[in-house]
Amino acid sequence: MTLIKKLCMPICSAIGNFWLLLAGVLLVADLWVIFLWAPRDTALGDIQRILYLHVPAAWVSFFAFFIVFCMCTWYFIKRSDKADRIAHASAEVGILFTTIFLLSGIIWAKPVWGVWWTWDPRLTTTLIMWLIYSAYLMVRAYAGSDKRAERWSAVIGILGFFNIPIVYASTIWWRTIHPQQMVGPASDPSNALPDPMRITLYFSVLVFTVLFFVLLNIRYNILSAERKIAIIVDQSNHERV
Amino acid sequence: MLFVELLMLPVLAILFEINLLNIEFALILMIATFGLAVVGTLLSAISVNTKAREVMLPILFFPMIIPIIICAVASTELVLGGSGLGDIRGWLQMLLIFDIVFFVLAGLCFDFILEE
């Protein structure tokens, strides 16, 4: 019983902690800002509000995969188990947000472009990014031993990151029907968002980032707990033999 | 790989009636093949030892070589459209950058993959 308590402690403390509560409150506030406070777009109408979920999800997935890259490099240099677990957790959360990113794009595309999906460069490169990190998780699952899974997935995490600049730049390099960037370094000043919309977008990005760290933390604690359980089971098996 | 490509090229040139004997096309061919070979070698070293090896190689390989494929296809398209070396310089540079990045990374990672 004490053993179970000891193992569950990190998870419970992560779920019950301040940051989760903060993320919850911020999400509700974000919904209010998106749906009630932000002005209605004159050209697209209410469907434009998906932007406030779409862009933050995109930012968080890029950020998550950047963390995967950093942690994989750290693992490569230091062989730290901790770095591997952070990379694993970050890749999972990153895939979740990429899925939100793709799905919100699909929902937006139907009324605006008239199709759910088209093989536009931006859409295709994003799907490829999603596939790379799915492959990353598959390597982990199929590697056989834990040590192998760690080393091989680290290689995939490092190599795979070099596709992300292509996803980001795809709207600039190719003729695409996807809207151009309206904020950030690659944006065109004449195409800038009006202030209330920009504030809503920035707030949404902030909320999603907090949510990302909360999810990352929970996932990391679960992976650590799993690792501890595996070690304990291993030891007890040895004792029995 | 280069050998298979050299076998395929005359067939392609005859079937589509295109002129492939120019320096631009040779450059694209060399650089892109090099990149594909580097990435393919690295990833097959990973995938031969996994449980589902027939499935793992394409799943790992195809998303990873997309930058190379994109650059090679875009520059080939320009060459076939009659562009010279100056027009495809941007794509070739990107192709080279990816080659170098993948080559350096693969060199660093290879021992790391094979150690037990």
mmCIF file of C-alpha atoms in Angstrom:
data_model
loop_
_atom_site.group_PDB
_atom_site.id
_atom_site.type_symbol
_atom_site.label_atom_id
_atom_site.label_comp_id
_atom_site.label_asym_id
_atom_site.label_seq_id
_atom_site.Cartn_x
_atom_site.Cartn_y
_atom_site.Cartn_z
ATOM 1 C CA MET A 1 0.000 0.000 0.000
ATOM 2 C CA THR A 2 2.757 2.399 0.946
ATOM 3 C CA LEU A 3 4.451 1.450 -2.298
ATOM 4 C CA ILE A 4 1.435 2.466 -4.366
ATOM 5 C CA LYS A 5 1.162 5.700 -2.425
ATOM 6 C CA LYS A 6 4.827 6.436 -3.053
ATOM 7 C CA LEU A 7 4.431 5.811 -6.775
ATOM 8 C CA CYS A 8 1.243 7.798 -7.118
ATOM 9 C CA MET A 9 2.583 10.803 -5.246
ATOM 10 C CA PRO A 10 4.308 12.533 -8.196
ATOM 11 C CA ILE A 11 1.211 12.123 -10.375
ATOM 12 C CA CYS A 12 -1.192 13.327 -7.697
ATOM 13 C CA SER A 13 0.968 16.298 -6.859
ATOM 14 C CA ALA A 14 1.186 17.158 -10.565
ATOM 15 C CA ILE A 15 -2.570 16.953 -11.042
ATOM 16 C CA GLY A 16 -3.361 18.795 -7.853
ATOM 17 C CA ASN A 17 -0.828 21.512 -8.342
ATOM 18 C CA PHE A 18 -1.140 25.200 -8.861
ATOM 19 C CA TRP A 19 -0.179 25.203 -12.522
ATOM 20 C CA LEU A 20 -2.997 22.882 -13.540
ATOM 21 C CA LEU A 21 -5.482 25.122 -11.779
ATOM 22 C CA LEU A 22 -3.937 28.160 -13.433
ATOM 23 C CA ALA A 23 -4.140 26.495 -16.840
ATOM 24 C CA GLY A 24 -7.815 25.689 -16.239
ATOM 25 C CA VAL A 25 -8.661 29.251 -15.241
ATOM 26 C CA LEU A 26 -6.668 30.646 -18.153
ATOM 27 C CA LEU A 27 -8.430 28.340 -20.612
ATOM 28 C CA VAL A 28 -11.849 29.502 -19.477
ATOM 29 C CA ALA A 29 -10.649 33.107 -19.692
ATOM 30 C CA ASP A 30 -9.273 32.350 -23.141
ATOM 31 C CA LEU A 31 -12.648 31.029 -24.287
ATOM 32 C CA TRP A 32 -14.272 34.217 -23.045
ATOM 33 C CA VAL A 33 -11.714 36.384 -24.829
ATOM 34 C CA ILE A 34 -11.989 34.415 -28.073
ATOM 35 C CA PHE A 35 -15.751 34.113 -28.303
ATOM 36 C CA LEU A 36 -17.053 37.223 -26.540
ATOM 37 C CA TRP A 37 -14.364 39.872 -26.402
ATOM 38 C CA ALA A 38 -12.612 39.566 -29.777
ATOM 39 C CA PRO A 39 -14.345 41.419 -32.617
ATOM 40 C CA ARG A 40 -16.128 39.538 -35.387
ATOM 41 C CA ASP A 41 -14.159 39.353 -38.628
ATOM 42 C CA THR A 42 -15.902 41.334 -41.372
ATOM 43 C CA ALA A 43 -14.842 39.085 -44.252
ATOM 44 C CA LEU A 44 -14.894 35.602 -42.764
ATOM 45 C CA GLY A 45 -17.333 35.988 -39.887
ATOM 46 C CA ASP A 46 -17.205 33.807 -36.803
ATOM 47 C CA ILE A 47 -15.218 31.022 -38.460
ATOM 48 C CA GLN A 48 -12.157 33.298 -38.243
ATOM 49 C CA ARG A 49 -12.145 32.684 -34.460
ATOM 50 C CA ILE A 50 -10.575 29.270 -35.126
ATOM 51 C CA LEU A 51 -7.389 31.269 -35.781
ATOM 52 C CA TYR A 52 -7.090 31.788 -32.005
ATOM 53 C CA LEU A 53 -6.887 28.006 -31.481
ATOM 54 C CA HIS A 54 -5.089 27.139 -34.719
ATOM 55 C CA VAL A 55 -2.071 29.447 -34.439
ATOM 56 C CA PRO A 56 -1.345 28.757 -30.725
ATOM 57 C CA ALA A 57 -1.595 24.996 -31.355
ATOM 58 C CA ALA A 58 0.873 25.439 -34.222
ATOM 59 C CA TRP A 59 3.269 27.450 -32.058
ATOM 60 C CA VAL A 60 3.077 24.924 -29.228
ATOM 61 C CA SER A 61 3.726 21.998 -31.546
ATOM 62 C CA PHE A 62 6.799 23.711 -33.029
ATOM 63 C CA PHE A 63 7.945 24.541 -29.509
ATOM 64 C CA ALA A 64 7.340 20.975 -28.290
ATOM 65 C CA PHE A 65 9.400 19.549 -31.142
ATOM 66 C CA PHE A 66 12.124 22.095 -30.432
ATOM 67 C CA ILE A 67 12.221 20.750 -26.864
ATOM 68 C CA VAL A 68 12.395 17.200 -28.259
ATOM 69 C CA PHE A 69 15.387 18.302 -30.355
ATOM 70 C CA CYS A 70 17.154 19.947 -27.390
ATOM 71 C CA MET A 71 16.514 17.014 -25.080
ATOM 72 C CA CYS A 72 17.632 14.495 -27.697
ATOM 73 C CA THR A 73 20.854 16.457 -28.158
ATOM 74 C CA TRP A 74 21.304 16.547 -24.393
ATOM 75 C CA TYR A 75 20.723 12.803 -24.235
ATOM 76 C CA PHE A 76 23.206 12.329 -27.060
ATOM 77 C CA ILE A 77 25.891 14.195 -25.107
ATOM 78 C CA LYS A 78 25.167 13.256 -21.504
ATOM 79 C CA ARG A 79 23.166 9.994 -21.754
ATOM 80 C CA SER A 80 20.760 11.346 -19.200
ATOM 81 C CA ASP A 81 17.565 9.306 -18.616
ATOM 82 C CA LYS A 82 15.803 12.451 -17.565
ATOM 83 C CA ALA A 83 16.435 14.139 -20.925
ATOM 84 C CA ASP A 84 15.057 11.072 -22.673
ATOM 85 C CA ARG A 85 11.872 11.118 -20.624
ATOM 86 C CA ILE A 86 11.352 14.838 -21.232
ATOM 87 C CA ALA A 87 11.845 14.282 -24.972
ATOM 88 C CA HIS A 88 9.365 11.396 -24.945
ATOM 89 C CA ALA A 89 6.759 13.390 -23.023
ATOM 90 C CA SER A 90 7.301 16.451 -25.210
ATOM 91 C CA ALA A 91 6.910 14.443 -28.417
ATOM 92 C CA GLU A 92 3.619 13.001 -27.215
ATOM 93 C CA VAL A 93 2.221 16.379 -26.207
ATOM 94 C CA GLY A 94 3.597 17.843 -29.435
ATOM 95 C CA ILE A 95 1.718 15.267 -31.493
ATOM 96 C CA LEU A 96 -1.444 16.063 -29.568
ATOM 97 C CA PHE A 97 -1.101 19.754 -30.407
ATOM 98 C CA THR A 98 -0.164 19.031 -34.025
ATOM 99 C CA THR A 99 -3.385 17.017 -34.252
ATOM 100 C CA ILE A 100 -5.345 19.972 -32.880
ATOM 101 C CA PHE A 101 -3.446 22.197 -35.325
ATOM 102 C CA LEU A 102 -4.384 19.972 -38.293
ATOM 103 C CA LEU A 103 -7.981 19.368 -37.202
ATOM 104 C CA SER A 104 -8.714 23.034 -36.554
ATOM 105 C CA GLY A 105 -7.226 23.801 -39.966
ATOM 106 C CA ILE A 106 -9.497 21.186 -41.542
ATOM 107 C CA ILE A 107 -12.589 22.594 -39.838
ATOM 108 C CA TRP A 108 -11.604 26.098 -40.977
ATOM 109 C CA ALA A 109 -10.887 24.976 -44.554
ATOM 110 C CA LYS A 110 -14.320 23.465 -45.199
ATOM 111 C CA PRO A 111 -16.355 26.702 -45.110
ATOM 112 C CA VAL A 112 -13.573 28.974 -46.380
ATOM 113 C CA TRP A 113 -11.955 26.897 -49.159
ATOM 114 C CA GLY A 114 -14.890 24.537 -49.716
ATOM 115 C CA VAL A 115 -12.827 21.383 -49.101
ATOM 116 C CA TRP A 116 -11.745 19.602 -45.940
ATOM 117 C CA TRP A 117 -8.240 18.867 -47.174
ATOM 118 C CA THR A 118 -6.117 19.870 -50.138
ATOM 119 C CA TRP A 119 -2.494 18.979 -50.915
ATOM 120 C CA ASP A 120 -1.267 22.490 -50.335
ATOM 121 C CA PRO A 121 2.442 22.819 -49.350
ATOM 122 C CA ARG A 122 1.614 24.024 -45.848
ATOM 123 C CA LEU A 123 -0.851 21.253 -45.165
ATOM 124 C CA THR A 124 1.395 18.592 -46.649
ATOM 125 C CA THR A 125 4.510 19.672 -44.758
ATOM 126 C CA THR A 126 2.552 19.809 -41.505
ATOM 127 C CA LEU A 127 1.242 16.296 -42.082
ATOM 128 C CA ILE A 128 4.823 15.176 -42.708
ATOM 129 C CA MET A 129 5.893 16.731 -39.415
ATOM 130 C CA TRP A 130 3.097 14.798 -37.719
ATOM 131 C CA LEU A 131 4.292 11.595 -39.418
ATOM 132 C CA ILE A 132 7.915 12.120 -38.366
ATOM 133 C CA TYR A 133 7.036 12.393 -34.716
ATOM 134 C CA SER A 134 4.612 9.476 -34.979
ATOM 135 C CA ALA A 135 7.585 7.543 -36.347
ATOM 136 C CA TYR A 136 9.581 8.796 -33.363
ATOM 137 C CA LEU A 137 7.035 7.247 -30.991
ATOM 138 C CA MET A 138 6.867 4.072 -33.109
ATOM 139 C CA VAL A 139 10.632 3.614 -32.894
ATOM 140 C CA ARG A 140 10.307 3.786 -29.142
ATOM 141 C CA ALA A 141 7.577 1.171 -29.143
ATOM 142 C CA TYR A 142 9.262 -1.254 -31.538
ATOM 143 C CA ALA A 143 12.907 -0.953 -30.521
ATOM 144 C CA GLY A 144 12.942 -4.003 -28.294
ATOM 145 C CA SER A 145 14.948 -2.795 -25.315
ATOM 146 C CA ASP A 146 14.706 0.473 -23.415
ATOM 147 C CA LYS A 147 18.290 1.497 -24.024
ATOM 148 C CA ARG A 148 17.893 0.990 -27.755
ATOM 149 C CA ALA A 149 14.632 2.899 -27.783
ATOM 150 C CA GLU A 150 16.332 5.818 -26.087
ATOM 151 C CA ARG A 151 19.291 5.958 -28.452
ATOM 152 C CA TRP A 152 17.376 5.450 -31.666
ATOM 153 C CA SER A 153 14.590 7.822 -30.850
ATOM 154 C CA ALA A 154 17.214 10.435 -29.948
ATOM 155 C CA VAL A 155 18.600 10.133 -33.484
ATOM 156 C CA ILE A 156 15.118 10.489 -34.997
ATOM 157 C CA GLY A 157 14.377 13.456 -32.736
ATOM 158 C CA ILE A 158 17.522 15.245 -33.918
ATOM 159 C CA LEU A 159 17.138 14.453 -37.641
ATOM 160 C CA GLY A 160 13.407 15.108 -37.683
ATOM 161 C CA PHE A 161 13.757 18.618 -36.333
ATOM 162 C CA PHE A 162 15.331 19.787 -39.585
ATOM 163 C CA ASN A 163 11.972 19.487 -41.307
ATOM 164 C CA ILE A 164 10.323 22.060 -39.071
ATOM 165 C CA PRO A 165 11.863 25.168 -40.716
ATOM 166 C CA ILE A 166 10.342 23.890 -43.967
ATOM 167 C CA VAL A 167 6.881 23.729 -42.418
ATOM 168 C CA TYR A 168 7.261 27.271 -41.127
ATOM 169 C CA ALA A 169 8.622 28.682 -44.375
ATOM 170 C CA SER A 170 6.280 26.760 -46.673
ATOM 171 C CA THR A 171 3.835 29.661 -47.001
ATOM 172 C CA ILE A 172 6.697 31.950 -48.027
ATOM 173 C CA TRP A 173 8.552 29.677 -50.442
ATOM 174 C CA TRP A 174 5.704 28.253 -52.453
ATOM 175 C CA ARG A 175 2.536 29.577 -53.986
ATOM 176 C CA THR A 176 0.000 28.416 -51.448
ATOM 177 C CA ILE A 177 -3.636 29.051 -50.670
ATOM 178 C CA HIS A 178 -2.872 29.043 -46.960
ATOM 179 C CA PRO A 179 -2.963 32.587 -45.485
ATOM 180 C CA GLN A 180 0.427 34.236 -44.930
ATOM 181 C CA GLN A 181 1.860 34.821 -41.461
ATOM 182 C CA MET A 182 0.308 37.835 -39.789
ATOM 183 C CA VAL A 183 2.525 37.938 -36.707
ATOM 184 C CA GLY A 184 6.159 37.065 -36.087
ATOM 185 C CA PRO A 185 9.384 37.649 -38.005
ATOM 186 C CA ALA A 186 8.089 36.460 -41.410
ATOM 187 C CA SER A 187 4.966 38.612 -41.410
ATOM 188 C CA ASP A 188 4.171 41.407 -43.786
ATOM 189 C CA PRO A 189 3.540 44.707 -41.905
ATOM 190 C CA SER A 190 0.812 45.783 -44.353
ATOM 191 C CA ASN A 191 -1.055 42.532 -43.629
ATOM 192 C CA ALA A 192 -0.950 42.980 -39.828
ATOM 193 C CA LEU A 193 -3.815 41.990 -37.572
ATOM 194 C CA PRO A 194 -5.817 44.760 -35.892
ATOM 195 C CA ASP A 195 -4.935 45.307 -32.216
ATOM 196 C CA PRO A 196 -7.838 43.517 -30.451
ATOM 197 C CA MET A 197 -7.337 40.449 -32.599
ATOM 198 C CA ARG A 198 -3.608 40.493 -32.033
ATOM 199 C CA ILE A 199 -4.039 40.761 -28.260
ATOM 200 C CA THR A 200 -6.482 37.829 -28.338
ATOM 201 C CA LEU A 201 -4.013 35.798 -30.361
ATOM 202 C CA TYR A 202 -1.084 36.557 -28.049
ATOM 203 C CA PHE A 203 -3.188 35.745 -24.996
ATOM 204 C CA SER A 204 -4.228 32.455 -26.578
ATOM 205 C CA VAL A 205 -0.598 31.618 -27.357
ATOM 206 C CA LEU A 206 0.295 32.288 -23.717
ATOM 207 C CA VAL A 207 -2.537 30.073 -22.433
ATOM 208 C CA PHE A 208 -1.617 27.229 -24.776
ATOM 209 C CA THR A 209 2.021 27.475 -23.694
ATOM 210 C CA VAL A 210 1.034 27.181 -20.028
ATOM 211 C CA LEU A 211 -1.228 24.237 -20.912
ATOM 212 C CA PHE A 212 1.662 22.636 -22.780
ATOM 213 C CA PHE A 213 3.953 22.809 -19.757
ATOM 214 C CA VAL A 214 1.246 21.417 -17.479
ATOM 215 C CA LEU A 215 0.628 18.468 -19.805
ATOM 216 C CA LEU A 216 4.374 17.950 -20.257
ATOM 217 C CA ASN A 217 4.821 17.855 -16.499
ATOM 218 C CA ILE A 218 2.000 15.322 -15.986
ATOM 219 C CA ARG A 219 3.260 13.117 -18.797
ATOM 220 C CA TYR A 220 6.842 13.332 -17.507
ATOM 221 C CA ASN A 221 5.740 12.291 -14.017
ATOM 222 C CA ILE A 222 3.792 9.340 -15.397
ATOM 223 C CA LEU A 223 6.800 8.193 -17.442
ATOM 224 C CA SER A 224 9.046 8.515 -14.382
ATOM 225 C CA ALA A 225 6.573 6.501 -12.321
ATOM 226 C CA GLU A 226 6.416 3.842 -15.033
ATOM 227 C CA ARG A 227 10.191 3.637 -15.039
ATOM 228 C CA LYS A 228 10.242 3.207 -11.248
ATOM 229 C CA ILE A 229 7.611 0.468 -11.430
ATOM 230 C CA ALA A 230 9.617 -1.331 -14.112
ATOM 231 C CA ILE A 231 12.741 -1.207 -11.942
ATOM 232 C CA ILE A 232 10.864 -2.504 -8.890
ATOM 233 C CA VAL A 233 9.225 -5.331 -10.866
ATOM 234 C CA ASP A 234 12.604 -6.228 -12.307
ATOM 235 C CA GLN A 235 14.162 -6.404 -8.843
ATOM 236 C CA SER A 236 11.373 -8.539 -7.407
ATOM 237 C CA ASN A 237 11.662 -10.939 -10.342
ATOM 238 C CA HIS A 238 15.371 -11.276 -9.661
ATOM 239 C CA GLU A 239 14.738 -11.967 -5.981
ATOM 240 C CA ARG A 240 12.222 -14.675 -6.862
ATOM 241 C CA VAL A 241 14.714 -16.384 -9.133
ATOM 242 C CA MET B 1 21.574 3.765 -56.203
ATOM 243 C CA LEU B 2 23.444 5.957 -58.651
ATOM 244 C CA PHE B 3 23.897 2.927 -60.876
ATOM 245 C CA VAL B 4 20.152 2.235 -60.964
ATOM 246 C CA GLU B 5 19.558 5.902 -61.712
ATOM 247 C CA LEU B 6 22.027 5.794 -64.602
ATOM 248 C CA LEU B 7 20.161 2.769 -65.996
ATOM 249 C CA MET B 8 16.818 4.530 -65.649
ATOM 250 C CA LEU B 9 17.841 7.828 -67.180
ATOM 251 C CA PRO B 10 18.125 6.761 -70.860
ATOM 252 C CA VAL B 11 14.688 5.097 -70.616
ATOM 253 C CA LEU B 12 13.251 8.279 -69.114
ATOM 254 C CA ALA B 13 14.902 10.471 -71.741
ATOM 255 C CA ILE B 14 13.552 8.349 -74.596
ATOM 256 C CA LEU B 15 10.033 7.918 -73.220
ATOM 257 C CA PHE B 16 9.499 11.596 -72.448
ATOM 258 C CA GLU B 17 11.719 12.988 -75.191
ATOM 259 C CA ILE B 18 13.693 15.192 -72.881
ATOM 260 C CA ASN B 19 17.344 16.127 -72.890
ATOM 261 C CA LEU B 20 18.952 15.017 -69.637
ATOM 262 C CA LEU B 21 22.561 15.405 -70.699
ATOM 263 C CA ASN B 22 23.344 18.704 -69.059
ATOM 264 C CA ILE B 23 25.458 19.855 -66.166
ATOM 265 C CA GLU B 24 22.519 21.120 -64.073
ATOM 266 C CA PHE B 25 20.764 17.783 -64.133
ATOM 267 C CA ALA B 26 23.970 15.906 -63.297
ATOM 268 C CA LEU B 27 24.531 18.189 -60.308
ATOM 269 C CA ILE B 28 21.010 17.664 -58.959
ATOM 270 C CA LEU B 29 21.349 13.930 -59.446
ATOM 271 C CA MET B 30 24.661 13.705 -57.594
ATOM 272 C CA ILE B 31 23.714 15.902 -54.670
ATOM 273 C CA ALA B 32 20.253 14.429 -54.121
ATOM 274 C CA THR B 33 21.459 10.829 -54.428
ATOM 275 C CA PHE B 34 24.166 11.519 -51.884
ATOM 276 C CA GLY B 35 21.608 12.864 -49.399
ATOM 277 C CA LEU B 36 19.218 9.967 -49.933
ATOM 278 C CA ALA B 37 22.024 7.459 -49.472
ATOM 279 C CA VAL B 38 23.223 9.102 -46.258
ATOM 280 C CA VAL B 39 19.773 9.232 -44.659
ATOM 281 C CA GLY B 40 18.854 5.784 -45.949
ATOM 282 C CA THR B 41 21.982 4.162 -44.514
ATOM 283 C CA LEU B 42 21.464 5.749 -41.128
ATOM 284 C CA LEU B 43 17.793 4.852 -40.868
ATOM 285 C CA SER B 44 18.195 1.325 -42.161
ATOM 286 C CA ALA B 45 20.759 0.759 -39.411
ATOM 287 C CA ILE B 46 17.957 1.617 -36.987
ATOM 288 C CA SER B 47 15.156 -0.234 -38.706
ATOM 289 C CA VAL B 48 16.884 -3.613 -39.302
ATOM 290 C CA ASN B 49 16.999 -4.217 -35.576
ATOM 291 C CA THR B 50 13.426 -3.219 -34.741
ATOM 292 C CA LYS B 51 10.571 -5.677 -34.345
ATOM 293 C CA ALA B 52 8.604 -4.582 -37.416
ATOM 294 C CA ARG B 53 11.547 -3.970 -39.715
ATOM 295 C CA GLU B 54 9.660 -4.066 -43.043
ATOM 296 C CA VAL B 55 7.313 -1.354 -41.848
ATOM 297 C CA MET B 56 9.801 0.779 -39.937
ATOM 298 C CA LEU B 57 12.130 1.720 -42.798
ATOM 299 C CA PRO B 58 9.516 3.394 -45.040
ATOM 300 C CA ILE B 59 7.835 5.007 -42.042
ATOM 301 C CA LEU B 60 11.134 6.551 -40.929
ATOM 302 C CA PHE B 61 12.657 7.132 -44.336
ATOM 303 C CA PHE B 62 9.934 8.853 -46.356
ATOM 304 C CA PRO B 63 9.088 11.727 -44.008
ATOM 305 C CA MET B 64 12.791 12.289 -43.337
ATOM 306 C CA ILE B 65 13.845 12.662 -46.978
ATOM 307 C CA ILE B 66 11.051 15.068 -47.857
ATOM 308 C CA PRO B 67 13.357 18.147 -47.813
ATOM 309 C CA ILE B 68 15.698 16.458 -50.298
ATOM 310 C CA ILE B 69 12.846 15.276 -52.512
ATOM 311 C CA ILE B 70 11.242 18.735 -52.514
ATOM 312 C CA CYS B 71 14.480 20.492 -53.495
ATOM 313 C CA ALA B 72 15.356 17.895 -56.131
ATOM 314 C CA VAL B 73 11.900 17.912 -57.710
ATOM 315 C CA ALA B 74 11.658 21.702 -57.722
ATOM 316 C CA SER B 75 15.075 22.176 -59.317
ATOM 317 C CA THR B 76 14.504 19.367 -61.850
ATOM 318 C CA GLU B 77 11.239 21.029 -62.819
ATOM 319 C CA LEU B 78 13.103 24.272 -63.473
ATOM 320 C CA VAL B 79 15.828 22.538 -65.484
ATOM 321 C CA LEU B 80 13.293 20.718 -67.642
ATOM 322 C CA GLY B 81 11.580 24.052 -68.192
ATOM 323 C CA GLY B 82 14.786 25.395 -69.701
ATOM 324 C CA SER B 83 16.307 27.232 -66.748
ATOM 325 C CA GLY B 84 20.041 27.507 -66.287
ATOM 326 C CA LEU B 85 22.317 27.055 -63.331
ATOM 327 C CA GLY B 86 21.584 30.562 -62.049
ATOM 328 C CA ASP B 87 17.859 29.912 -61.625
ATOM 329 C CA ILE B 88 18.212 26.720 -59.640
ATOM 330 C CA ARG B 89 21.011 27.993 -57.424
ATOM 331 C CA GLY B 90 18.691 28.566 -54.453
ATOM 332 C CA TRP B 91 17.305 25.046 -54.556
ATOM 333 C CA LEU B 92 20.737 23.527 -55.091
ATOM 334 C CA GLN B 93 22.098 25.442 -52.120
ATOM 335 C CA MET B 94 19.281 24.163 -49.935
ATOM 336 C CA LEU B 95 19.879 20.644 -51.227
ATOM 337 C CA LEU B 96 23.567 20.976 -50.359
ATOM 338 C CA ILE B 97 22.767 22.335 -46.899
ATOM 339 C CA PHE B 98 20.505 19.371 -46.161
ATOM 340 C CA ASP B 99 23.162 16.995 -47.492
ATOM 341 C CA ILE B 100 25.812 18.500 -45.247
ATOM 342 C CA VAL B 101 23.511 18.566 -42.201
ATOM 343 C CA PHE B 102 22.426 14.975 -42.688
ATOM 344 C CA PHE B 103 25.976 13.845 -43.448
ATOM 345 C CA VAL B 104 27.428 15.436 -40.327
ATOM 346 C CA LEU B 105 24.570 14.190 -38.130
ATOM 347 C CA ALA B 106 24.717 10.714 -39.606
ATOM 348 C CA GLY B 107 28.469 10.579 -39.008
ATOM 349 C CA LEU B 108 27.971 11.630 -35.400
ATOM 350 C CA CYS B 109 25.017 9.322 -34.768
ATOM 351 C CA PHE B 110 26.152 6.145 -36.442
ATOM 352 C CA ASP B 111 28.311 4.733 -33.630
ATOM 353 C CA PHE B 112 25.662 5.818 -31.213
ATOM 354 C CA ILE B 113 23.062 3.660 -33.018
ATOM 355 C CA LEU B 114 25.196 0.541 -33.332
ATOM 356 C CA GLU B 115 26.672 0.353 -29.829
ATOM 357 C CA GLU B 116 25.165 -2.245 -27.502
#
